[in-house]
């Protein structure tokens, strides 16, 4: 059974109101996990999260905003995330001590699929959420990521707007 369009839009506006007022994102900062806002184009998902991130205390959080496109690669994604992190000790990276790094990825489902149907940047994010690590691009050693939080926004799933279930299971 399908939900009439007006009720669906009302629900999205209600969820975005809660997000914009800080209820939903604050919950994800208290409970370990990741936040993914999904909704129709033009409903203000990215704006709501960006407004929330601007309100956070700068002495506790570092913000990192990534905008995915069809041409975004896993290499670019890893470089952008690592650019905000410091080396804590051998093989362990994170934001400066006593801070958390929030990575907000806009248009999460945008990267193009390869010949096998996977999306490289999303598989990299999934590997990070599954194992809290990924491989160094120069010598393939493991890099552990600590004190890093994921938040994302994407349009309604369907057609080319798709994220794998293995990544989706980490989202709240």
Short mmCIF file of C-alpha atoms in Angstrom, two decimals:
data_model
loop_
_atom_site.label_atom_id
_atom_site.label_comp_id
_atom_site.label_asym_id
_atom_site.label_seq_id
_atom_site.Cartn_x
_atom_site.Cartn_y
_atom_site.Cartn_z
CA UNK A 1 0.00 0.00 0.00
CA UNK A 2 1.42 3.36 -0.94
CA UNK A 3 1.28 6.44 1.24
CA UNK A 4 -0.46 9.44 -0.35
CA UNK A 5 2.05 12.10 -1.41
CA UNK A 6 0.74 14.75 0.99
CA UNK A 7 1.23 12.50 4.03
CA UNK A 8 4.70 11.52 2.86
CA UNK A 9 5.74 15.15 2.42
CA UNK A 10 4.24 16.00 5.82
CA UNK A 11 6.32 13.27 7.44
CA UNK A 12 9.49 14.53 5.77
CA UNK A 13 8.75 18.07 6.96
CA UNK A 14 8.09 16.75 10.49
CA UNK A 15 11.39 14.81 10.48
CA UNK A 16 13.29 17.82 9.13
CA UNK A 17 11.68 20.04 11.78
CA UNK A 18 12.98 17.66 14.45
CA UNK A 19 16.38 17.62 12.76
CA UNK A 20 16.51 21.40 12.39
CA UNK A 21 15.57 21.87 16.03
CA UNK A 22 18.52 19.67 17.00
CA UNK A 23 16.63 16.70 18.43
CA UNK A 24 17.67 14.02 15.95
CA UNK A 25 21.33 14.95 15.37
CA UNK A 26 21.93 15.43 19.11
CA UNK A 27 20.65 11.91 19.64
CA UNK A 28 23.21 10.54 17.17
CA UNK A 29 26.02 12.32 19.01
CA UNK A 30 25.00 10.66 22.29
CA UNK A 31 24.44 7.17 20.86
CA UNK A 32 27.16 5.60 18.73
CA UNK A 33 26.06 5.33 15.14
CA UNK A 34 25.55 7.23 11.96
CA UNK A 35 22.79 9.52 10.76
CA UNK A 36 21.42 9.43 7.22
CA UNK A 37 18.61 11.78 6.20
CA UNK A 38 16.62 10.55 3.22
CA UNK A 39 13.95 12.62 1.55
CA UNK A 40 12.68 14.21 -1.65
CA UNK A 41 14.75 16.83 -3.42
CA UNK A 42 14.35 20.35 -2.07
CA UNK A 43 13.14 19.50 1.43
CA UNK A 44 16.17 20.99 3.19
CA UNK A 45 18.00 17.89 4.40
CA UNK A 46 21.47 19.31 3.82
CA UNK A 47 20.53 22.74 5.16
CA UNK A 48 19.14 21.20 8.36
CA UNK A 49 22.31 19.23 9.03
CA UNK A 50 24.60 22.15 8.11
CA UNK A 51 22.69 24.44 10.50
CA UNK A 52 23.02 21.84 13.22
CA UNK A 53 26.78 21.49 12.59
CA UNK A 54 27.28 25.27 12.77
CA UNK A 55 25.73 25.30 16.24
CA UNK A 56 28.11 22.69 17.68
CA UNK A 57 30.89 23.90 19.99
CA UNK A 58 34.11 24.31 17.99
CA UNK A 59 36.22 23.17 20.95
CA UNK A 60 34.60 19.70 20.85
CA UNK A 61 33.89 19.07 17.16
CA UNK A 62 35.64 19.41 13.82
CA UNK A 63 33.36 19.51 10.77
CA UNK A 64 34.27 17.98 7.43
CA UNK A 65 31.80 18.41 4.56
CA UNK A 66 32.08 16.25 1.45
CA UNK A 67 29.84 16.61 -1.61
CA UNK A 68 29.57 13.42 -3.62
CA UNK A 69 29.01 13.44 -7.36
CA UNK A 70 28.94 10.76 -10.04
CA UNK A 71 32.69 11.27 -10.52
CA UNK A 72 33.71 10.98 -6.85
CA UNK A 73 36.27 8.23 -6.29
CA UNK A 74 37.19 6.25 -3.19
CA UNK A 75 40.68 7.78 -3.34
CA UNK A 76 39.26 11.33 -3.25
CA UNK A 77 36.95 10.40 -0.39
CA UNK A 78 39.74 8.92 1.69
CA UNK A 79 42.00 11.93 1.04
CA UNK A 80 39.27 14.39 2.06
CA UNK A 81 38.48 12.55 5.30
CA UNK A 82 42.15 12.03 6.20
CA UNK A 83 42.90 15.74 5.61
CA UNK A 84 41.04 16.61 8.84
CA UNK A 85 42.68 13.89 10.94
CA UNK A 86 45.98 13.87 12.84
CA UNK A 87 48.25 10.95 13.50
CA UNK A 88 47.72 9.86 17.13
CA UNK A 89 50.23 6.97 17.09
CA UNK A 90 51.44 4.43 14.57
CA UNK A 91 48.50 3.33 12.43
CA UNK A 92 45.91 5.35 14.40
CA UNK A 93 44.41 8.60 13.14
CA UNK A 94 41.79 10.90 14.60
CA UNK A 95 40.99 14.53 15.25
CA UNK A 96 43.08 16.43 17.82
CA UNK A 97 42.77 15.09 21.37
CA UNK A 98 39.41 15.59 23.11
CA UNK A 99 37.63 16.37 19.83
CA UNK A 100 35.37 14.45 17.46
CA UNK A 101 35.37 14.81 13.68
CA UNK A 102 31.94 14.83 12.05
CA UNK A 103 32.03 13.93 8.37
CA UNK A 104 28.89 15.15 6.63
CA UNK A 105 28.47 13.67 3.16
CA UNK A 106 25.89 15.31 0.94
CA UNK A 107 24.33 13.26 -1.89
CA UNK A 108 25.61 9.97 -0.46
CA UNK A 109 24.10 7.86 -3.25
CA UNK A 110 25.60 9.91 -6.11
CA UNK A 111 28.83 7.99 -6.96
CA UNK A 112 28.54 6.04 -10.20
CA UNK A 113 28.50 2.26 -10.06
CA UNK A 114 31.38 0.34 -11.58
CA UNK A 115 31.07 -2.71 -13.84
CA UNK A 116 30.37 -4.93 -10.81
CA UNK A 117 27.61 -2.71 -9.44
CA UNK A 118 29.56 -1.39 -6.46
CA UNK A 119 30.24 2.25 -5.63
CA UNK A 120 33.85 2.72 -4.52
CA UNK A 121 33.34 5.68 -2.14
CA UNK A 122 30.40 3.97 -0.45
CA UNK A 123 32.36 0.73 -0.03
CA UNK A 124 35.16 2.72 1.60
CA UNK A 125 32.67 4.34 4.01
CA UNK A 126 31.15 0.92 4.73
CA UNK A 127 34.58 -0.55 5.47
CA UNK A 128 35.25 2.31 7.89
CA UNK A 129 31.87 1.82 9.65
CA UNK A 130 32.28 -1.98 9.75
CA UNK A 131 35.86 -2.16 10.98
CA UNK A 132 36.87 1.40 12.06
CA UNK A 133 39.79 1.17 9.66
CA UNK A 134 40.90 1.23 6.07
CA UNK A 135 44.16 0.76 4.19
CA UNK A 136 46.91 3.30 3.71
CA UNK A 137 47.10 4.29 0.05
CA UNK A 138 50.90 4.14 -0.09
CA UNK A 139 51.90 0.95 1.72
CA UNK A 140 48.55 -0.87 2.28
CA UNK A 141 49.01 -0.96 6.07
CA UNK A 142 45.90 -0.63 8.24
CA UNK A 143 44.81 2.81 9.41
CA UNK A 144 42.48 2.86 12.40
CA UNK A 145 40.10 5.82 12.62
CA UNK A 146 38.98 6.96 16.07
CA UNK A 147 36.56 9.66 17.27
CA UNK A 148 35.02 10.01 13.79
CA UNK A 149 31.26 10.35 13.18
CA UNK A 150 29.32 9.95 9.90
CA UNK A 151 26.29 12.02 8.88
CA UNK A 152 24.79 11.99 5.42
CA UNK A 153 21.92 13.14 3.24
CA UNK A 154 20.50 11.68 0.07
CA UNK A 155 17.42 11.73 -2.13
CA UNK A 156 14.75 9.08 -2.11
CA UNK A 157 16.10 5.60 -2.95
CA UNK A 158 15.23 4.14 -6.31
CA UNK A 159 16.62 4.05 -9.81
CA UNK A 160 20.16 5.37 -9.79
CA UNK A 161 19.81 6.76 -6.24
CA UNK A 162 20.96 3.64 -4.42
CA UNK A 163 23.14 2.67 -1.47
CA UNK A 164 24.01 -0.95 -0.64
CA UNK A 165 22.24 -2.64 2.27
CA UNK A 166 25.62 -3.40 3.86
CA UNK A 167 26.16 0.35 4.26
CA UNK A 168 22.52 1.17 5.02
CA UNK A 169 22.49 -1.11 8.08
CA UNK A 170 24.82 1.30 9.91
CA UNK A 171 22.46 4.26 9.55
CA UNK A 172 19.93 5.66 11.96
#
